[in-house]
XYZ file of C-alpha atoms in Angstrom:
462
model
C 0.000 0.000 0.000
C 2.862 2.348 0.853
C 4.478 1.701 -2.550
C 1.157 2.309 -4.295
C 0.714 5.559 -2.405
C 4.186 6.668 -3.405
C 3.448 5.814 -7.045
C 0.184 7.770 -6.981
C 1.958 10.721 -5.374
C 4.638 10.672 -8.076
C 2.006 10.545 -10.841
C 0.052 13.431 -9.303
C 3.241 15.466 -8.916
C 4.200 14.833 -12.531
C 0.702 15.702 -13.721
C 0.631 18.998 -11.804
C 4.121 19.848 -13.034
C 3.169 19.034 -16.611
C -0.078 20.988 -16.543
C 1.751 24.118 -15.431
C 3.809 24.174 -18.615
C 1.667 22.182 -21.061
C 0.581 25.071 -23.241
C 3.324 26.079 -25.695
C 4.356 29.689 -26.099
C 2.210 31.378 -28.736
C 2.940 34.394 -30.906
C 1.962 37.704 -29.365
C -0.242 40.368 -30.953
C 1.336 43.670 -31.880
C 1.925 45.657 -28.730
C 0.227 48.808 -29.960
C -2.602 49.812 -32.294
C -0.399 51.619 -34.764
C 0.583 50.513 -38.235
C 3.877 48.673 -38.184
C 6.583 49.072 -40.775
C 6.777 46.310 -43.335
C 9.996 45.017 -41.821
C 10.443 44.166 -38.160
C 13.116 45.931 -36.131
C 15.723 43.287 -36.860
C 14.818 43.093 -40.552
C 15.717 46.679 -41.294
C 18.600 46.915 -43.766
C 21.662 45.663 -41.936
C 24.414 48.009 -40.857
C 26.619 48.640 -43.884
C 29.871 49.212 -42.020
C 31.235 45.870 -43.211
C 29.134 45.499 -46.317
C 29.619 47.200 -49.666
C 26.777 48.895 -51.512
C 27.988 47.648 -54.883
C 27.426 43.907 -54.338
C 24.211 42.335 -53.049
C 24.716 38.721 -52.008
C 21.765 36.483 -51.171
C 22.040 32.861 -50.082
C 19.478 30.087 -49.881
C 19.927 26.982 -47.729
C 17.828 23.977 -48.709
C 16.145 21.392 -46.559
C 17.742 18.072 -45.711
C 18.195 17.868 -41.944
C 21.744 17.869 -40.622
C 22.957 17.075 -44.138
C 21.835 20.518 -45.257
C 23.031 22.231 -42.073
C 26.539 20.820 -42.543
C 26.725 21.618 -46.275
C 25.613 25.222 -45.773
C 27.982 25.565 -42.813
C 30.868 24.464 -45.046
C 29.822 27.066 -47.620
C 29.849 29.796 -44.950
C 33.312 28.692 -43.870
C 34.589 29.123 -47.418
C 33.010 32.569 -47.763
C 34.773 33.520 -44.531
C 38.072 32.447 -46.088
C 37.477 34.182 -49.452
C 38.789 37.767 -49.623
C 37.597 40.213 -52.273
C 38.478 43.832 -52.969
C 35.549 46.169 -53.614
C 36.117 49.874 -54.217
C 39.707 49.519 -53.057
C 38.809 47.931 -49.720
C 39.514 44.290 -48.895
C 36.560 42.396 -47.517
C 35.428 38.818 -46.971
C 32.536 37.427 -48.944
C 31.036 36.291 -45.623
C 30.613 39.958 -44.673
C 28.881 40.705 -47.979
C 25.847 38.469 -47.334
C 22.706 40.623 -47.303
C 20.023 37.941 -46.927
C 19.722 34.219 -46.197
C 16.509 32.358 -46.984
C 16.460 28.883 -45.461
C 14.335 25.761 -45.222
C 14.206 22.931 -42.693
C 17.732 21.734 -41.820
C 19.273 24.777 -43.460
C 17.361 26.974 -41.006
C 19.488 25.717 -38.101
C 22.552 27.188 -39.809
C 20.971 30.448 -40.955
C 19.306 31.169 -37.604
C 22.481 30.406 -35.655
C 24.543 32.667 -37.923
C 21.968 35.441 -37.653
C 22.059 35.275 -33.859
C 25.691 34.571 -33.074
C 27.711 35.640 -36.119
C 31.255 34.270 -36.243
C 30.699 32.306 -33.053
C 29.085 29.834 -35.415
C 32.599 28.686 -36.371
C 33.430 28.000 -32.730
C 30.231 26.586 -31.266
C 27.830 25.353 -33.953
C 29.363 21.916 -34.348
C 29.110 21.218 -30.634
C 25.718 22.887 -30.221
C 24.075 21.191 -33.208
C 26.025 19.527 -36.007
C 27.730 16.889 -33.876
C 25.142 16.742 -31.130
C 22.974 13.603 -30.940
C 19.841 15.661 -31.501
C 17.651 12.872 -32.848
C 18.589 10.465 -30.056
C 18.035 13.095 -27.377
C 14.643 14.075 -28.802
C 13.554 10.437 -28.877
C 14.698 10.014 -25.296
C 12.768 13.103 -24.265
C 9.528 11.998 -25.916
C 9.674 8.243 -25.265
C 11.485 7.826 -21.969
C 10.306 10.835 -19.997
C 7.086 10.277 -17.984
C 6.784 14.043 -17.650
C 6.787 14.359 -21.448
C 4.153 11.615 -21.757
C 1.744 13.556 -19.586
C 2.450 16.861 -21.331
C 1.734 15.311 -24.721
C -1.551 13.713 -23.644
C -3.921 16.699 -24.025
C -2.970 17.177 -27.727
C -2.287 20.852 -27.069
C 1.394 20.401 -26.430
C 2.758 18.477 -29.438
C 5.977 16.725 -30.493
C 7.282 19.803 -32.309
C 6.620 21.911 -29.201
C 8.843 19.509 -27.274
C 11.509 19.811 -29.977
C 11.236 23.618 -29.944
C 11.872 23.664 -26.188
C 14.931 21.482 -26.717
C 16.252 23.750 -29.501
C 15.507 26.814 -27.391
C 17.471 25.574 -24.396
C 20.458 23.865 -26.004
C 20.953 25.411 -29.457
C 19.497 28.915 -29.668
C 20.016 29.936 -26.015
C 16.461 31.248 -25.488
C 16.865 33.965 -28.143
C 14.003 35.687 -29.973
C 14.021 37.470 -33.335
C 14.752 40.714 -31.450
C 18.145 39.179 -30.610
C 19.268 38.907 -34.229
C 22.576 40.782 -34.595
C 22.236 44.409 -35.772
C 24.817 43.736 -38.495
C 23.436 40.335 -39.473
C 22.005 39.661 -42.912
C 18.226 39.464 -43.083
C 17.313 35.912 -42.038
C 14.197 34.439 -43.669
C 13.109 31.158 -42.072
C 10.547 29.349 -44.218
C 7.759 26.973 -43.221
C 4.602 25.764 -44.985
C 1.150 26.857 -43.848
C -1.375 24.009 -44.035
C -4.213 26.521 -43.686
C -3.614 28.255 -47.035
C -1.461 25.562 -48.592
C 1.524 27.804 -49.286
C 4.827 28.968 -47.900
C 4.948 31.067 -44.731
C 8.095 33.015 -43.905
C 9.031 34.198 -40.433
C 9.390 37.807 -41.515
C 7.844 41.045 -40.348
C 5.790 41.077 -43.535
C 3.974 37.814 -42.864
C 3.614 38.570 -39.161
C 2.093 41.957 -39.947
C -0.620 40.236 -41.964
C -1.676 38.389 -38.816
C -1.075 41.491 -36.609
C 1.595 39.659 -34.646
C 4.937 40.676 -33.175
C 7.878 38.833 -34.756
C 10.529 40.389 -32.510
C 9.199 38.623 -29.394
C 8.849 35.228 -31.106
C 11.396 32.520 -30.152
C 13.778 31.653 -32.969
C 13.658 28.033 -31.823
C 9.942 27.749 -32.634
C 10.446 29.212 -36.092
C 13.186 26.661 -36.802
C 11.035 23.871 -35.334
C 8.260 24.838 -37.760
C 10.664 25.055 -40.686
C 11.948 21.539 -39.897
C 8.632 19.939 -38.881
C 8.732 17.024 -41.324
C 5.134 15.754 -41.678
C 4.367 12.507 -39.812
C 7.675 12.584 -37.907
C 6.880 15.937 -36.296
C 3.631 17.728 -35.555
C 2.845 21.212 -36.915
C 3.819 24.320 -34.986
C 0.668 26.370 -34.392
C 0.506 30.162 -34.325
C -2.519 32.395 -33.770
C -3.992 34.814 -36.285
C -4.451 38.179 -34.542
C -5.801 39.907 -37.662
C -8.119 42.753 -36.768
C -6.267 43.758 -33.608
C -4.085 46.257 -35.471
C -5.323 49.065 -37.719
C -4.330 47.593 -41.055
C -2.119 44.912 -42.481
C 0.261 45.601 -45.337
C -1.206 45.164 -48.805
C 0.395 43.796 -51.934
C -1.249 46.186 -54.367
C -3.655 49.013 -53.875
C -7.121 47.790 -54.808
C -7.365 49.988 -57.860
C -4.015 48.720 -59.147
C -5.108 45.123 -58.972
C -8.445 45.892 -60.653
C -6.565 47.326 -63.604
C -4.865 43.982 -64.206
C -6.848 41.670 -66.390
C -7.576 38.122 -65.313
C -5.514 36.869 -68.252
C -2.486 38.834 -67.089
C -2.759 37.366 -63.600
C -3.207 33.847 -64.923
C 0.046 34.207 -66.827
C 1.810 35.009 -63.567
C 0.715 32.098 -61.388
C 3.460 32.702 -58.886
C 2.219 36.232 -58.408
C -1.326 34.993 -57.871
C -0.089 32.472 -55.306
C 1.754 35.218 -53.448
C -1.438 37.269 -53.262
C -3.123 34.482 -51.305
C -1.437 35.972 -48.260
C -4.468 38.264 -48.121
C -6.409 35.248 -46.866
C -4.964 35.903 -43.418
C -7.351 38.823 -43.044
C -10.215 36.339 -42.727
C -9.724 35.715 -39.021
C -13.204 34.226 -38.627
C -12.315 31.219 -40.785
C -8.573 31.294 -40.200
C -8.018 31.585 -36.462
C -4.842 29.516 -36.437
C -1.977 28.708 -38.786
C -0.539 25.208 -38.629
C 3.027 25.264 -39.912
C 5.081 22.320 -41.153
C 8.390 21.774 -42.934
C 9.200 24.559 -45.397
C 10.326 21.983 -47.941
C 6.708 21.040 -48.623
C 6.209 24.393 -50.400
C 9.796 24.967 -51.587
C 12.804 22.903 -50.575
C 15.353 25.445 -51.806
C 14.212 28.628 -50.084
C 14.264 30.457 -53.423
C 10.547 31.096 -53.814
C 10.498 33.156 -50.630
C 12.809 35.661 -52.347
C 10.582 35.720 -55.413
C 7.630 36.316 -53.085
C 9.413 39.287 -51.502
C 9.541 40.884 -54.946
C 5.875 40.007 -55.542
C 4.923 41.702 -52.277
C 6.567 44.894 -53.581
C 4.190 45.481 -56.493
C 6.055 42.729 -58.333
C 9.034 45.078 -58.712
C 12.640 44.247 -57.874
C 13.433 47.954 -57.717
C 10.789 48.474 -55.024
C 12.188 45.521 -53.049
C 15.728 46.876 -53.348
C 14.618 50.224 -51.919
C 12.968 48.538 -48.930
C 16.113 46.566 -48.125
C 18.567 49.414 -48.728
C 20.078 47.953 -51.907
C 19.510 50.919 -54.239
C 23.198 51.279 -55.149
C 23.797 47.631 -55.964
C 25.432 46.903 -59.324
C 25.549 43.145 -58.988
C 22.983 40.885 -57.332
C 24.232 37.348 -56.741
C 22.186 34.386 -55.515
C 24.075 31.401 -54.070
C 21.815 28.360 -53.801
C 23.111 25.647 -51.448
C 21.179 22.515 -52.393
C 21.645 19.492 -50.138
C 19.167 17.275 -51.995
C 20.050 13.638 -51.390
C 20.373 10.730 -53.790
C 17.894 7.923 -54.372
C 19.047 4.790 -52.556
C 19.695 2.075 -55.192
C 19.552 -0.608 -52.482
C 15.760 -0.394 -52.431
C 15.592 -2.437 -55.633
C 17.982 -5.177 -54.515
C 15.882 -6.708 -51.747
C 12.332 -8.068 -51.604
C 11.520 -6.540 -48.213
C 9.711 -3.216 -48.459
C 11.608 -0.167 -47.177
C 10.772 1.092 -43.693
C 8.280 3.901 -43.176
C 11.127 6.338 -42.505
C 12.955 5.273 -45.682
C 9.779 5.549 -47.748
C 9.133 9.046 -46.405
C 12.731 10.101 -47.015
C 12.824 8.690 -50.556
C 9.446 10.043 -51.681
C 10.330 13.476 -50.293
C 13.627 13.371 -52.191
C 11.903 12.411 -55.451
C 9.346 15.216 -55.149
C 11.904 17.817 -54.082
C 14.381 17.014 -56.840
C 11.749 17.347 -59.551
C 10.303 20.530 -58.055
C 13.755 22.064 -57.489
C 14.414 22.201 -61.233
C 11.269 24.259 -61.787
C 12.197 26.576 -58.911
C 15.676 27.298 -60.271
C 14.273 27.885 -63.760
C 11.673 30.241 -62.283
C 14.343 32.328 -60.566
C 16.534 32.571 -63.656
C 13.549 33.517 -65.797
C 12.990 36.594 -63.600
C 16.459 38.068 -64.192
C 15.774 39.905 -67.498
C 12.562 41.436 -66.134
C 14.186 42.424 -62.836
C 17.115 43.978 -64.661
C 14.777 46.132 -66.732
C 12.807 47.153 -63.629
C 15.948 48.260 -61.802
C 17.314 50.149 -64.806
C 14.052 52.002 -65.420
C 13.318 52.685 -61.750
C 16.790 53.748 -60.706
C 17.504 55.880 -63.753
C 14.209 57.670 -63.165
C 14.831 58.318 -59.466
C 18.638 58.434 -59.276
C 19.958 60.019 -62.450
C 23.617 59.038 -62.508
C 25.786 57.896 -65.401
C 25.915 54.330 -64.050
C 22.250 54.067 -63.009
C 21.629 51.278 -65.553
C 24.584 49.212 -64.313
C 22.973 46.099 -62.785
C 23.587 42.401 -63.290
C 22.013 39.238 -61.838
C 23.821 35.941 -61.301
C 22.857 32.536 -59.896
C 25.491 30.224 -58.399
C 24.337 26.703 -57.580
C 26.137 24.177 -55.432
C 24.574 20.744 -55.386
C 25.668 17.416 -53.939
C 25.027 15.873 -57.356
C 28.025 17.833 -58.651
C 30.488 15.996 -56.415
C 33.002 13.695 -58.083
C 32.126 10.011 -58.429
C 34.653 9.140 -55.734
C 33.258 11.762 -53.358
C 29.724 10.485 -53.913
C 30.859 6.896 -53.327
C 32.694 7.886 -50.124
C 29.771 9.954 -48.874
C 27.155 7.337 -49.657
C 23.430 7.826 -49.107
C 22.986 10.398 -46.350
C 19.507 10.262 -44.806
C 17.437 13.309 -43.957
C 18.003 13.123 -40.224
C 18.918 15.344 -37.283
C 21.929 13.235 -36.393
C 24.807 12.028 -38.576
C 28.203 10.383 -37.974
C 31.027 12.859 -37.357
C 32.872 11.580 -40.431
C 29.853 12.376 -42.610
C 29.636 15.859 -41.094
C 33.256 16.533 -42.040
C 32.667 15.250 -45.580
C 29.660 17.521 -46.004
C 31.557 20.536 -44.679
C 34.323 19.835 -47.194
C 31.729 19.412 -49.930
C 30.336 22.879 -49.225
C 33.809 24.337 -49.678
C 34.893 22.237 -52.658
C 31.695 22.756 -54.630
C 32.177 26.531 -54.388
C 35.817 26.254 -55.426
C 34.855 24.219 -58.504
C 31.937 26.457 -59.446
C 32.730 28.498 -62.554
C 30.148 31.070 -61.538
C 31.678 31.465 -58.086
C 35.152 31.863 -59.534
C 33.868 34.543 -61.930
C 32.445 36.397 -58.957
C 35.701 36.219 -57.003
C 37.830 37.185 -60.017
C 35.617 40.178 -60.705
C 36.729 41.651 -57.392
């Protein structure tokens, strides 16, 4: 009887303890009733003391779990070690990064860099890359009685548990207000199940739902970005639309009415971007349920295209918002950690495991969709160039006002040598990899940039 009493007491204690912290932290409404600027405080154009006006450098980090985090980390290391001379001043390409748009595993790297800067090269491997994240999360959810009770009410979910873990051990309880003043703009991408499209953790999207991005934990944004369906639950945020005076608009109503339906149909991406207006319907859209950003776009490229769409579909307007008016060269570096299809599936009769099926089908879908995404970005370059030339030469009448060029640099695991691919093998989309594999992926990020003709043209130009 005494043992039973002790057991009951322990269960009651655990239940009370769990109930006190069961509800996850939600996004806050805007703190005042005034219109907010389109960009949050930490999204304002970064301090230019280390960054040149002439070159605009944007990076995108794909999904792929720790595989992507390690590859993008290796790319950042090489940019740190690559000096360039712009306007007579020597700089590092790392210091020239203006924006990073990331998905899923790549969001661990981008968020950490945005928060801690060069400390990433000292602490990131211990804090995340070489930490047994997957094992520790499984232990937390499966072997902790306290976690069992917290997960019972279906209000506190698996991704909420992961976000707490990331918050405590990786991102040190930081919010978006803690992003470095001189950091590039960090765009962390998830997918909204409510509207069936991408959702970026930016001031723009948060303004649509009248919510305060600065107070939101970075860990929860990354947890949403990496919430692989089935394996993780969605991260839920609340729509506070109607609690602030107005939300930002994409076009003035009269401007949109002037566009014919045929014109809009020809620009499907633009139409998709306009669906963000659906967040104003708070009655039918009280909550947003966010999952892995790779569902909508595994490269992080479409978020940049959306930024332009949100600015009257004008690159010149977007450049003015982000303080890039003087840029003469806009370079996009896409770090694509898409994996390979495992040939072993066809050599055995036994069906692949659920995890392997999910990993393989995701890879197949992403690889096919990635081609369309890259083509979409490149197709915008001529139009964007014309927009910048016309807009800048109208507003800033200088002899070099029409001097603008766009360039895409892709690094992809598929471009490794046959020996490197054989040595690397099939790397699963997981949150835990062998240390040897981490080192190989870091080296791949560096070597793929070194071998890239486009990257070498960029370096030689300066």
